[in-house]
Short mmCIF file of C-alpha atoms and ligand atoms in Angstrom, two decimals:
data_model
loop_
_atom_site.label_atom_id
_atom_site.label_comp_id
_atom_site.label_asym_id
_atom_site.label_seq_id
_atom_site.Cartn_x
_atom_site.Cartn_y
_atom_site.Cartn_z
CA UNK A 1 42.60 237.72 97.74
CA UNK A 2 40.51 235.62 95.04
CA UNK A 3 39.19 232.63 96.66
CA UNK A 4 41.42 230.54 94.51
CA UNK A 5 44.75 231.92 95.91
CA UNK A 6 43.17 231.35 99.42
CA UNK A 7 44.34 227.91 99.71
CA UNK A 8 46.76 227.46 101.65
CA UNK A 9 50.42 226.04 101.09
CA UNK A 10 51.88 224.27 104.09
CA UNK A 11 55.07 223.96 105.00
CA UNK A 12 55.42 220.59 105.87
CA UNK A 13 57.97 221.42 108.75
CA UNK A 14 54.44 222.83 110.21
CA UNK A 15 53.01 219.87 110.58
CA UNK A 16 52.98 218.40 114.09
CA UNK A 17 50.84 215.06 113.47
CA UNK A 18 48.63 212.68 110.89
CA UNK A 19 45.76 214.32 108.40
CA UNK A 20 46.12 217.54 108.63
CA UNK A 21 47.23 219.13 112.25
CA UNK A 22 49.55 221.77 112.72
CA UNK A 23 51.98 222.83 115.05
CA UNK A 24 50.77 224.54 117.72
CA UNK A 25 52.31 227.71 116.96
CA UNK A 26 51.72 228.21 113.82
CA UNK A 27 49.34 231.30 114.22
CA UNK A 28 51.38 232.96 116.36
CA UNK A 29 54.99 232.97 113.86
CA UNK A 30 53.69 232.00 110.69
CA UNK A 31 53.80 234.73 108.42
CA UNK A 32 50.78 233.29 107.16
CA UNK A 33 49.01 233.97 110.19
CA UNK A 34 45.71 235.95 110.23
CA UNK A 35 42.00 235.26 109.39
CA UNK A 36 42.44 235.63 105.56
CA UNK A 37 43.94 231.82 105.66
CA UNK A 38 41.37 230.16 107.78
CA UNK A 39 38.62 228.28 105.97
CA UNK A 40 35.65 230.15 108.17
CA UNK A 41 37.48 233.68 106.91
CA UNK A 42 34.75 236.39 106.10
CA UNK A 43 33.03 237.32 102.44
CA UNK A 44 35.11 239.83 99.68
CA UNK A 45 33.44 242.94 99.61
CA UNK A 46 33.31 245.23 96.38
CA UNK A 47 34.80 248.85 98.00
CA UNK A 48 32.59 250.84 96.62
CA UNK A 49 29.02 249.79 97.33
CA UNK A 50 29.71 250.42 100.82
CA UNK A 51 29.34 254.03 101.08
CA UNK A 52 26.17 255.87 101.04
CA UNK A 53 23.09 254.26 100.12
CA UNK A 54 21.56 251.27 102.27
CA UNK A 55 21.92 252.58 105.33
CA UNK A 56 20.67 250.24 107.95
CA UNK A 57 18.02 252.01 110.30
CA UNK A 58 20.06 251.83 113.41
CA UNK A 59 22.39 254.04 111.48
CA UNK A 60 20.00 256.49 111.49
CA UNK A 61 18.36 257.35 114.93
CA UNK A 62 19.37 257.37 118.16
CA UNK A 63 19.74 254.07 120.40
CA UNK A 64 17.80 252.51 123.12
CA UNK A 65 17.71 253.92 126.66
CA UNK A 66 20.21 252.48 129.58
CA UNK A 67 18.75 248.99 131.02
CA UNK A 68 19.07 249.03 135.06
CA UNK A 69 20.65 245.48 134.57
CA UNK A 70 21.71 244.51 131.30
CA UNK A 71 20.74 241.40 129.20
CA UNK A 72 22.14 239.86 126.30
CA UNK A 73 21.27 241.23 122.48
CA UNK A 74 17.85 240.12 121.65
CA UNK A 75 19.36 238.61 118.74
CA UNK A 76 21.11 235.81 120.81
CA UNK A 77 17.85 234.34 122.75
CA UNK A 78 18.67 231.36 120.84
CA UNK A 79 21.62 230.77 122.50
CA UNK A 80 20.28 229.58 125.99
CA UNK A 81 20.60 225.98 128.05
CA UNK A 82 18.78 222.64 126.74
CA UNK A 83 16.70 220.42 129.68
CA UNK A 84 16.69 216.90 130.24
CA UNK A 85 13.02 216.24 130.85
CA UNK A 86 12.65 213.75 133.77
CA UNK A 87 11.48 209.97 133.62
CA UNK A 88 8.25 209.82 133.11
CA UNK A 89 6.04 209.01 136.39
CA UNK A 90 8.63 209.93 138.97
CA UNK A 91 7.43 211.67 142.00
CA UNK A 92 10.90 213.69 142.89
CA UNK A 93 11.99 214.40 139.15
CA UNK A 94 15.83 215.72 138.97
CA UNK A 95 16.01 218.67 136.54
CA UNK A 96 18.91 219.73 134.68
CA UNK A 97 19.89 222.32 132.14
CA UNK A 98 23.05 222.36 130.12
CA UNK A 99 25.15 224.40 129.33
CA UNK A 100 25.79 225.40 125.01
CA UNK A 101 29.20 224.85 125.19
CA UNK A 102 30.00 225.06 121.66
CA UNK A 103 28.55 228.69 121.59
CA UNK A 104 30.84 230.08 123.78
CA UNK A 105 34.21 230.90 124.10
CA UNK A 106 36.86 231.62 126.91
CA UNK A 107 36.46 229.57 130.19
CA UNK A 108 34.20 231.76 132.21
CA UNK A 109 30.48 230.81 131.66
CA UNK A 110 27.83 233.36 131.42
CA UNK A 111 26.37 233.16 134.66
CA UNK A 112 22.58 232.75 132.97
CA UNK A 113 24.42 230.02 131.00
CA UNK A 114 25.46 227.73 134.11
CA UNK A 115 24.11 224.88 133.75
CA UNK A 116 22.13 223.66 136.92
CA UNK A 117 21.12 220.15 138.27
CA UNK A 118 18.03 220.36 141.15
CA UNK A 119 16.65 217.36 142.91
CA UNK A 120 13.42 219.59 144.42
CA UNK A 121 12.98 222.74 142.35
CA UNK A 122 15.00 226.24 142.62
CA UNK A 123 13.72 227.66 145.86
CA UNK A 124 12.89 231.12 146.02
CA UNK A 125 14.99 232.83 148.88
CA UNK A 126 14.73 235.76 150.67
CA UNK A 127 17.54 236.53 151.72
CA UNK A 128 16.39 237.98 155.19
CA UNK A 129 14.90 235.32 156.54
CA UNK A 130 17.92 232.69 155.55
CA UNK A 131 20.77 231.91 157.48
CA UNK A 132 23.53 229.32 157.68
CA UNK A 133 23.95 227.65 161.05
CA UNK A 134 27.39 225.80 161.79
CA UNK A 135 26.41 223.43 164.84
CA UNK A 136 27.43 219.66 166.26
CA UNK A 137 31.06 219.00 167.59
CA UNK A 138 32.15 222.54 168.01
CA UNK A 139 32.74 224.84 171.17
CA UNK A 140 30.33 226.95 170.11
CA UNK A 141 27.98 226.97 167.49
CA UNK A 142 27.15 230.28 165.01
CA UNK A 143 25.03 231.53 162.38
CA UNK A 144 25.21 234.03 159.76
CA UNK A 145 23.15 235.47 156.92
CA UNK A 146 23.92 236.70 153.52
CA UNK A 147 24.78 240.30 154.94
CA UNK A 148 27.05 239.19 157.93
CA UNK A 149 29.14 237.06 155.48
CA UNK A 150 30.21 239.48 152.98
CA UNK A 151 31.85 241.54 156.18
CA UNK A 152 34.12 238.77 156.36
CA UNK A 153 37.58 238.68 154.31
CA UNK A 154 36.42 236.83 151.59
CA UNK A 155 38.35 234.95 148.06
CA UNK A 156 37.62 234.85 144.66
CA UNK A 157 38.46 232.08 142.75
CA UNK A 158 38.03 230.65 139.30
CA UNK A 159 37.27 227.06 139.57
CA UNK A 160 34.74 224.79 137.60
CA UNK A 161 32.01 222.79 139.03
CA UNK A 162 30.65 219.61 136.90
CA UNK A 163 28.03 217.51 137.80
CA UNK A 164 28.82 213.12 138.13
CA UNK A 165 26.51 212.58 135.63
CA UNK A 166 27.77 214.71 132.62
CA UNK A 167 28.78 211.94 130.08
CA UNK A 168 26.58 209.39 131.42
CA UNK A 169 24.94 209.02 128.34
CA UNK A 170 28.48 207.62 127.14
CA UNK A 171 28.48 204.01 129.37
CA UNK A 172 25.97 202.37 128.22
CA UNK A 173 24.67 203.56 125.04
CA UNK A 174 24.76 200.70 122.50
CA UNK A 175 25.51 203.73 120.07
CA UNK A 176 26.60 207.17 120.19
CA UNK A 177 24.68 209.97 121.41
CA UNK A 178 23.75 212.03 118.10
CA UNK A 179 22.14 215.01 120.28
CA UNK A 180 24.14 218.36 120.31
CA UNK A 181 26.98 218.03 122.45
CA UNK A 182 25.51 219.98 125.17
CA UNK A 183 23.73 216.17 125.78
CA UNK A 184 26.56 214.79 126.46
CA UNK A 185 29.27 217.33 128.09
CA UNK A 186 26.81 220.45 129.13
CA UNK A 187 27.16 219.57 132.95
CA UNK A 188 30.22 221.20 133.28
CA UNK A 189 30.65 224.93 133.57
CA UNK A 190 33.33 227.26 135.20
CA UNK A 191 32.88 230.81 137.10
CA UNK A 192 34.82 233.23 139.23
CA UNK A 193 33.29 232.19 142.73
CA UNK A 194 33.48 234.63 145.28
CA UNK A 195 33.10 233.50 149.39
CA UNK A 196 34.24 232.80 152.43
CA UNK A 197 36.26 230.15 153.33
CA UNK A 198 34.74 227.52 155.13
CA UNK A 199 37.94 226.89 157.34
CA UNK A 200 37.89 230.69 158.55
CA UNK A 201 33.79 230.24 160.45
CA UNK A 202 35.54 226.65 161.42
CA UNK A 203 38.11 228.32 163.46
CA UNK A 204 35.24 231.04 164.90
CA UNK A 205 33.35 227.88 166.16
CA UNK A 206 36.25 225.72 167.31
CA UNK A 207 35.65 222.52 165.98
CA UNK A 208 36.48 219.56 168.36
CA UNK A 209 40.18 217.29 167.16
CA UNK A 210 37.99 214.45 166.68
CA UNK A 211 35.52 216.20 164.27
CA UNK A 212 35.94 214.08 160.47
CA UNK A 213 33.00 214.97 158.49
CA UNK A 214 30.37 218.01 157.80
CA UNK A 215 26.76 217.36 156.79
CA UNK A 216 26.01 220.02 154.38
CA UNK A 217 22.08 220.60 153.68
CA UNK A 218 20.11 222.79 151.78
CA UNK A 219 16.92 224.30 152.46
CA UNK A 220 15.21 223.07 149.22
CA UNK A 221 12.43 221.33 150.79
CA UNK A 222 14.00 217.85 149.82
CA UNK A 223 16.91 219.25 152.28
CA UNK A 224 19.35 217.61 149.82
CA UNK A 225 22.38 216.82 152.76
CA UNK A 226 25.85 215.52 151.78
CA UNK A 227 29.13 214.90 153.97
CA UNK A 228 32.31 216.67 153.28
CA UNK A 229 35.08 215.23 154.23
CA UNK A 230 36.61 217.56 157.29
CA UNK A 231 40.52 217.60 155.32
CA UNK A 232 38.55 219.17 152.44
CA UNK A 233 36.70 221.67 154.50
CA UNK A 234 39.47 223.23 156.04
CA UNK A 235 41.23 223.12 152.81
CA UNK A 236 39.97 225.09 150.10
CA UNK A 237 35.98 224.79 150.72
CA UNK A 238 34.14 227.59 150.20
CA UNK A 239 30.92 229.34 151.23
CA UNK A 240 29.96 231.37 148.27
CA UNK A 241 27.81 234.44 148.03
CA UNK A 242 28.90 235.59 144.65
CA UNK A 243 29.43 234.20 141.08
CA UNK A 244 30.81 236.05 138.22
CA UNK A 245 31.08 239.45 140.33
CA UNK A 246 27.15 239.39 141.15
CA UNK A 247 25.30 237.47 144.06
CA UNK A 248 24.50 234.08 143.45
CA UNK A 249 21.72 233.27 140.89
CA UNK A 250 18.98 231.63 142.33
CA UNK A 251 19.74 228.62 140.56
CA UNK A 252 23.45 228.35 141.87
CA UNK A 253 21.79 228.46 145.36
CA UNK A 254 21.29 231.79 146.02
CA UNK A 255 21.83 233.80 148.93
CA UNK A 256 24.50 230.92 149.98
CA UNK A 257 26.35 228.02 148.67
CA UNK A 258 29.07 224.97 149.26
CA UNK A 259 31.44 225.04 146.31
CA UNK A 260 33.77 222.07 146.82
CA UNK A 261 36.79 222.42 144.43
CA UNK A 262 37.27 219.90 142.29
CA UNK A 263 34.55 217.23 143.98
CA UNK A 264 31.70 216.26 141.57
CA UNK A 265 28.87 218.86 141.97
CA UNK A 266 26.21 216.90 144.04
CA UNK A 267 28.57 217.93 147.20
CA UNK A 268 28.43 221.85 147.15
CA UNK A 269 25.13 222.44 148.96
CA UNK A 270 22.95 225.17 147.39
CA UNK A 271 20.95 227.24 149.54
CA UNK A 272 23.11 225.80 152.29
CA UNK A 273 21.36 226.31 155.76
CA UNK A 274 23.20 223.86 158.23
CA UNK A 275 26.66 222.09 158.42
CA UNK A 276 27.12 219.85 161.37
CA UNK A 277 30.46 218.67 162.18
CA UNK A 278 30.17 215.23 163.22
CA UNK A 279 32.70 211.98 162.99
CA UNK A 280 30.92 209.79 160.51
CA UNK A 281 29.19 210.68 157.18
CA UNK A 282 24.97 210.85 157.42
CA UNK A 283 24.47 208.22 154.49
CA UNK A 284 21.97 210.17 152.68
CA UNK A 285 20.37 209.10 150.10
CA UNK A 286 22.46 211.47 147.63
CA UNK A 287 25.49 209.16 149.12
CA UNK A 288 23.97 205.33 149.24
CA UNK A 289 21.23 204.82 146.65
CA UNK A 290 22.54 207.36 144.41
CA UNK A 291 26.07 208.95 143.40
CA UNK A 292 27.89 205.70 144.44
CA UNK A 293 29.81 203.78 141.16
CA UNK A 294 28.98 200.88 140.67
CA UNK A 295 31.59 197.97 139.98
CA UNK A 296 32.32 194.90 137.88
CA UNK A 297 31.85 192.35 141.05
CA UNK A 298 28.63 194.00 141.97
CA UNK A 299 30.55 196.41 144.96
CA UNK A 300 30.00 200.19 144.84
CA UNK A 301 32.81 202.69 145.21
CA UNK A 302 31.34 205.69 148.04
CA UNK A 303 32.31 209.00 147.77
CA UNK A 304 34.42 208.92 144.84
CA UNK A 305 34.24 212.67 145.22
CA UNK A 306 36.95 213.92 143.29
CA UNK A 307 36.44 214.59 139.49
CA UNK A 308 38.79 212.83 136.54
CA UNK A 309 41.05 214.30 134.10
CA UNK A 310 38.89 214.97 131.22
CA UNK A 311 38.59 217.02 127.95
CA UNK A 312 36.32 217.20 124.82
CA UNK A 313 36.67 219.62 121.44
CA UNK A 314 33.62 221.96 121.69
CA UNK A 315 34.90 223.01 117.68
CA UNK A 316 34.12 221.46 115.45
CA UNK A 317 31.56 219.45 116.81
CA UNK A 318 28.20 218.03 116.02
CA UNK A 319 26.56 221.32 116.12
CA UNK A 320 29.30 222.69 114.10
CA UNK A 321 29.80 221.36 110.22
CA UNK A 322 32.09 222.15 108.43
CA UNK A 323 31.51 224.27 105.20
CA UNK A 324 34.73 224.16 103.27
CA UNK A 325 38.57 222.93 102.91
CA UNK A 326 41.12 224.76 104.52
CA UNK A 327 42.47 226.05 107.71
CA UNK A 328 40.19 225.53 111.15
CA UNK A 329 41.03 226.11 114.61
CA UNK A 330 40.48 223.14 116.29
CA UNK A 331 39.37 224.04 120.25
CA UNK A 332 38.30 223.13 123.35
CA UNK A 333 38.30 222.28 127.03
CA UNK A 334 40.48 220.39 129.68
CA UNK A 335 40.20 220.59 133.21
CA UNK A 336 41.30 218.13 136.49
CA UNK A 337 39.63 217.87 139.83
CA UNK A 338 42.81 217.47 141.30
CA UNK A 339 44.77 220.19 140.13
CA UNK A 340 46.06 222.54 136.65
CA UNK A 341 46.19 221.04 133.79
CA UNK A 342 49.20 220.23 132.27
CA UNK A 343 49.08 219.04 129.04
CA UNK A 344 46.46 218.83 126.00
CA UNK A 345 47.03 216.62 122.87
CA UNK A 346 44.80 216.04 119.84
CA UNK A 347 44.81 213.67 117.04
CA UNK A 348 42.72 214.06 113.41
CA UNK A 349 43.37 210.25 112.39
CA UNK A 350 41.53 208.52 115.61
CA UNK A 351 44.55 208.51 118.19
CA UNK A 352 47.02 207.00 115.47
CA UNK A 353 48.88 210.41 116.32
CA UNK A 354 48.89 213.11 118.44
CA UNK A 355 50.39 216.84 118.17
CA UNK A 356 50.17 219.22 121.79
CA UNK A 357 47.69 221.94 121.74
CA UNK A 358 48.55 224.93 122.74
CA UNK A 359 46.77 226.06 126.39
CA UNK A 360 45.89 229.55 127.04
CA UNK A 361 46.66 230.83 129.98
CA UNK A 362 47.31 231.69 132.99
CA UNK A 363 46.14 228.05 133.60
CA UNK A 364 44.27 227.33 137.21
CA UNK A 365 44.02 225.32 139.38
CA UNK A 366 40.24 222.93 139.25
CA UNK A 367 39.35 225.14 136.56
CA UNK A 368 38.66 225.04 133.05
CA UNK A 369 41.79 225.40 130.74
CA UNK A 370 40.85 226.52 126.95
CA UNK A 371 43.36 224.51 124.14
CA UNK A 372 43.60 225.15 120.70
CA UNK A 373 45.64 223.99 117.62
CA UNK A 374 45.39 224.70 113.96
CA UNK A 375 44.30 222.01 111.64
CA UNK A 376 44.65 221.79 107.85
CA UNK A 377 41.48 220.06 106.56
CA UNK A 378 41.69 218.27 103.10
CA UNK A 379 38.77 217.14 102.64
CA UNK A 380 39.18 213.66 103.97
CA UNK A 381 37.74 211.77 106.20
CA UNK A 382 38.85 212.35 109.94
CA UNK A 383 38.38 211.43 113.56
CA UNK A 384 38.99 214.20 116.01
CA UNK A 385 39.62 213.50 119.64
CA UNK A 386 41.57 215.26 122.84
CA UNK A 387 43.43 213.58 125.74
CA UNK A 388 44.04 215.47 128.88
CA UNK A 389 47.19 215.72 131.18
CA UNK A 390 47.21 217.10 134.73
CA UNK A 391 49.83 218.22 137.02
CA UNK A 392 49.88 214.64 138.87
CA UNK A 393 50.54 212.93 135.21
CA UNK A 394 47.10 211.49 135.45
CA UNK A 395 46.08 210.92 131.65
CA UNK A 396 42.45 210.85 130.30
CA UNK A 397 41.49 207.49 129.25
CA UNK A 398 40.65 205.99 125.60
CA UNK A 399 36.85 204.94 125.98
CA UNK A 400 38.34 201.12 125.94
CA UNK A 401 40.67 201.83 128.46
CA UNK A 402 37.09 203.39 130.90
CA UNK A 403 35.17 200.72 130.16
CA UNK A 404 37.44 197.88 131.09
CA UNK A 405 38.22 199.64 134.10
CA UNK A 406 34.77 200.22 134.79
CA UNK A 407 32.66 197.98 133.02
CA UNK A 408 28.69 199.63 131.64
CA UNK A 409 27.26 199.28 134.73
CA UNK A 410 28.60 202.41 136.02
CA UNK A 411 26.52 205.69 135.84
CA UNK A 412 28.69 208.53 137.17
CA UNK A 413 32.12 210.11 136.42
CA UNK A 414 32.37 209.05 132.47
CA UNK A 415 35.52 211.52 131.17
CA UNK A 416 36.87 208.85 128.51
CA UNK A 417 38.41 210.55 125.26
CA UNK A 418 35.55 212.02 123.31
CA UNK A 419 35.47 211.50 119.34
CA UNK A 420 34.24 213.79 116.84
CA UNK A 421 34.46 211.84 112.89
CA UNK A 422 34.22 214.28 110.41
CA UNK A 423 33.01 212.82 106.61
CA UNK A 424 34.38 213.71 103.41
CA UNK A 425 31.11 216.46 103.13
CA UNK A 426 32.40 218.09 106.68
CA UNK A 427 29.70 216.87 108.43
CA UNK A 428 30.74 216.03 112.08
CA UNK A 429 28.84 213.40 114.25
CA UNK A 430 29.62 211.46 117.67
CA UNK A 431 31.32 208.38 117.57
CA UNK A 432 33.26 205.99 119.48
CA UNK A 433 36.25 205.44 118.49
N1 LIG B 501 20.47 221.93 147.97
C1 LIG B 501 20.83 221.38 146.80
N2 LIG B 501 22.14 221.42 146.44
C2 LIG B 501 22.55 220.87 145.26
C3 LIG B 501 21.62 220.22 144.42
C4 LIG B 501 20.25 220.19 144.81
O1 LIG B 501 19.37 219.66 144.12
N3 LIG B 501 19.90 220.78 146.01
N4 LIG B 501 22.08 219.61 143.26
C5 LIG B 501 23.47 219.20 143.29
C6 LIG B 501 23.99 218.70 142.03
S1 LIG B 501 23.54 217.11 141.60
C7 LIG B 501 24.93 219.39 141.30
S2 LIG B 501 25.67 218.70 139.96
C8 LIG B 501 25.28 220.78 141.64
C9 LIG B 501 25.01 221.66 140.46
O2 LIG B 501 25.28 223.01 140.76
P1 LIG B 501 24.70 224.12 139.79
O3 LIG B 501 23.22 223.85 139.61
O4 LIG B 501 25.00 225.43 140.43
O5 LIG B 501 25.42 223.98 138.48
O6 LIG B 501 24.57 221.25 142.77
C10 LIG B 501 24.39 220.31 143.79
N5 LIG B 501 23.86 220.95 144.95
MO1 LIG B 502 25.00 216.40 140.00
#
């Protein structure tokens, strides 16, 4: 194909909304479907200067020996997690790293690429001499260590964890964030978590009728301690000891963790060592001063644990131009703290009009739910944004829509509609639209 054939005729019956996007399906029956068509598609090559001559040197000699564990190519070191340094001058700085979003693909994240929020430091473990004590209004109180749990039946579970505070940047900022989009959206990450569940060592201890909370703390030395809510801990709580088929990194909270399903991530207790059942929440610090929401009439809302609906396109984006006219998969990621997603539309003129993406399934519950649609690029200027649907019909909110709700002087739980413009060069920057 000479490049000048390569662009594309479309059928306007393909077309599924404003500038440029496509229905949904149009890979999968259009007999134009394959790579050749899309505007990234790969260089001509002339057929015969590939034989022979030029051989590259790893052609030539035998490979590398076997690596005990394996690590990535050592031509991807670039693609690792970007920190937040902490305020200047505080004591107790919060650390976080974030996870490259746009660089990957699927919904499991690499677990070296998990992003990871710390109030104290990552502790370093051993694994013998930590143990997890269940104690307070129970008949009788247990403990276990890393060993003892994994002889218990245990569940694996895909399910993403994202931290309050991803978006943040997105309330108050007089304009919009320019930084990669791992800045703004790089809290949020999804695994296959493997544990016990917290309602099965429950029942072992027999926790009393009038039992209503658990105090979940960590043995970083600030102890960070949050209540869960005893309806959540007998429902699909977890006390996990792997992540992505291996133990725990140490930065996930290795040996042990709380993953709460679905609640924002300050509640699922790394290097959990103690969870007293009790009948009123401890008021930490984690639950008063900070990860409250502020309001417009100077109230807070307390534990507003459970996450929005909430998407973004993680291609294009601002780390992703684009280079020429054509055909582009436009993708990304959708996911509810409440349940599966249902639904995933996207517009290319600003929310004028929207066309469904398609999702890629199976689709799970409180996890991470990939979209994609194709999207005929003209050259013209365009504003790309996605709006998430869950199973309960709960719809992602226009940023307008947040910030009446909300007003700027909230800090956590920002998941309005996220907008990408694109200029007539292909150049793609943050805006709000
Ligand atoms: N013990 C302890 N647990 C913790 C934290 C911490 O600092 N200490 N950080 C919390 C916060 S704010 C978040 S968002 C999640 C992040 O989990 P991750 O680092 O595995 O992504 O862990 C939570 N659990
Ligand atoms: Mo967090």
């Amino acid at each position: 194909m000479t490049e000048k054939n390569k662009t594309l005729v479309v059928d306007p019956l393909d077309q599924a909304a404003g500038n440029g996007l496509m229905s949904r399906r149009l890979f999968l029956n259009s007999a134009i479907a394959g790579g050749a068509t899309l505007a990234t598609a790969g260089n001509a090559f002339a057929q015969e200067a590939v034989v022979g001559e030029g051989q590259e040197e790893w052609t030539l000699m035998p490979g590398d020996d076997l690596p005990e564990y394996g690590d990535v190519s050592r031509y991807e070191k670039g693609r690792v997690k970007r920190f937040v340094a902490p305020p200047p001058g505080l004591a107790t700085a919060s650390l976080s790293g974030r996870t490259p979003l746009h660089l990957l693909h699927g919904t499991i994240t690499p677990s070296g690429l998990h992003f990871e929020v710390t109030h104290h430091g990552i502790p370093d473990i051993d694994p013998d001499r930590h143990e997890m004590v269940i104690h307070g209004m129970v008949k009788k109180p247990f403990k276990w260590n890393v060993e003892q749990l994994e002889n218990y039946p245990t569940v694996s579970r895909q399910y993403f964890l994202e931290c309050s505070g991803n978006t943040r940047v997105n309330w108050a900022d007089p304009k919009p964030d320019q930084n990669f989009m791992y800045m703004t959206h790089g809290l949020v990450s999804g695994s296959e978590w493997t544990g016990v569940p917290l309602s099965t060592l429950l029942d072992e201890c027999g926790v009393s009728p009038d039992a209503k909370w658990i105090i979940a703390e960590g043995a970083d030395s600030g102890s960070l301690a949050r209540s869960i809510p005893i309806d959540k801990a007998l429902d699909d709580t977890m006390v996990a000891i792997y992540q992505n088929g291996e133990r725990l990194r140490p930065s996930q909270g290795y040996p042990m963790r709380i993953l709460n399903p679905g609640f924002e991530g300050n509640v699922s207790i790394k290097w959990v060592r103690s969870l007293y059942v009790t009948d009123k929440p401890v008021m930490s610090r984690f639950e008063t001063s900070k990860y409250t929401d502020k309001l417009h009439d100077g109230k807070s809302l307390q534990f507003s644990l459970e996450m929005d609906v909430k998407s973004v396109i993680t291609r294009p984006s601002n780390a992703l131009s684009l280079e020429k006219r054509g055909m582009y998969e436009i993708t990304g990621l959708a996911w509810s703290g409440r349940g599966k997603i249902a639904k995933v539309e996207v517009s290319a003129d600003g929310g004028r009009t929207w066309a469904e993406a398609m999702l890629e399934g199976p689709i799970q519950s409180k996890m991470l739910t990939r979209f994609r649609i194709p999207w005929m690029w003209e050259g013209r200027p365009a504003i790309l944004q996605s709006r998430a649907i869950d199973e309960f019909g709960r719809v992602q909110p226009s940023r307008k829509e947040l910030l009446a709700a909300r007003g700027r002087q909230a800090y956590y739980h920002y998941h309005a509609i996220h907008s990408w413009s694109i200029n007539a060069r292909g150049a793609v920057r943050h805006v709000f639209a």
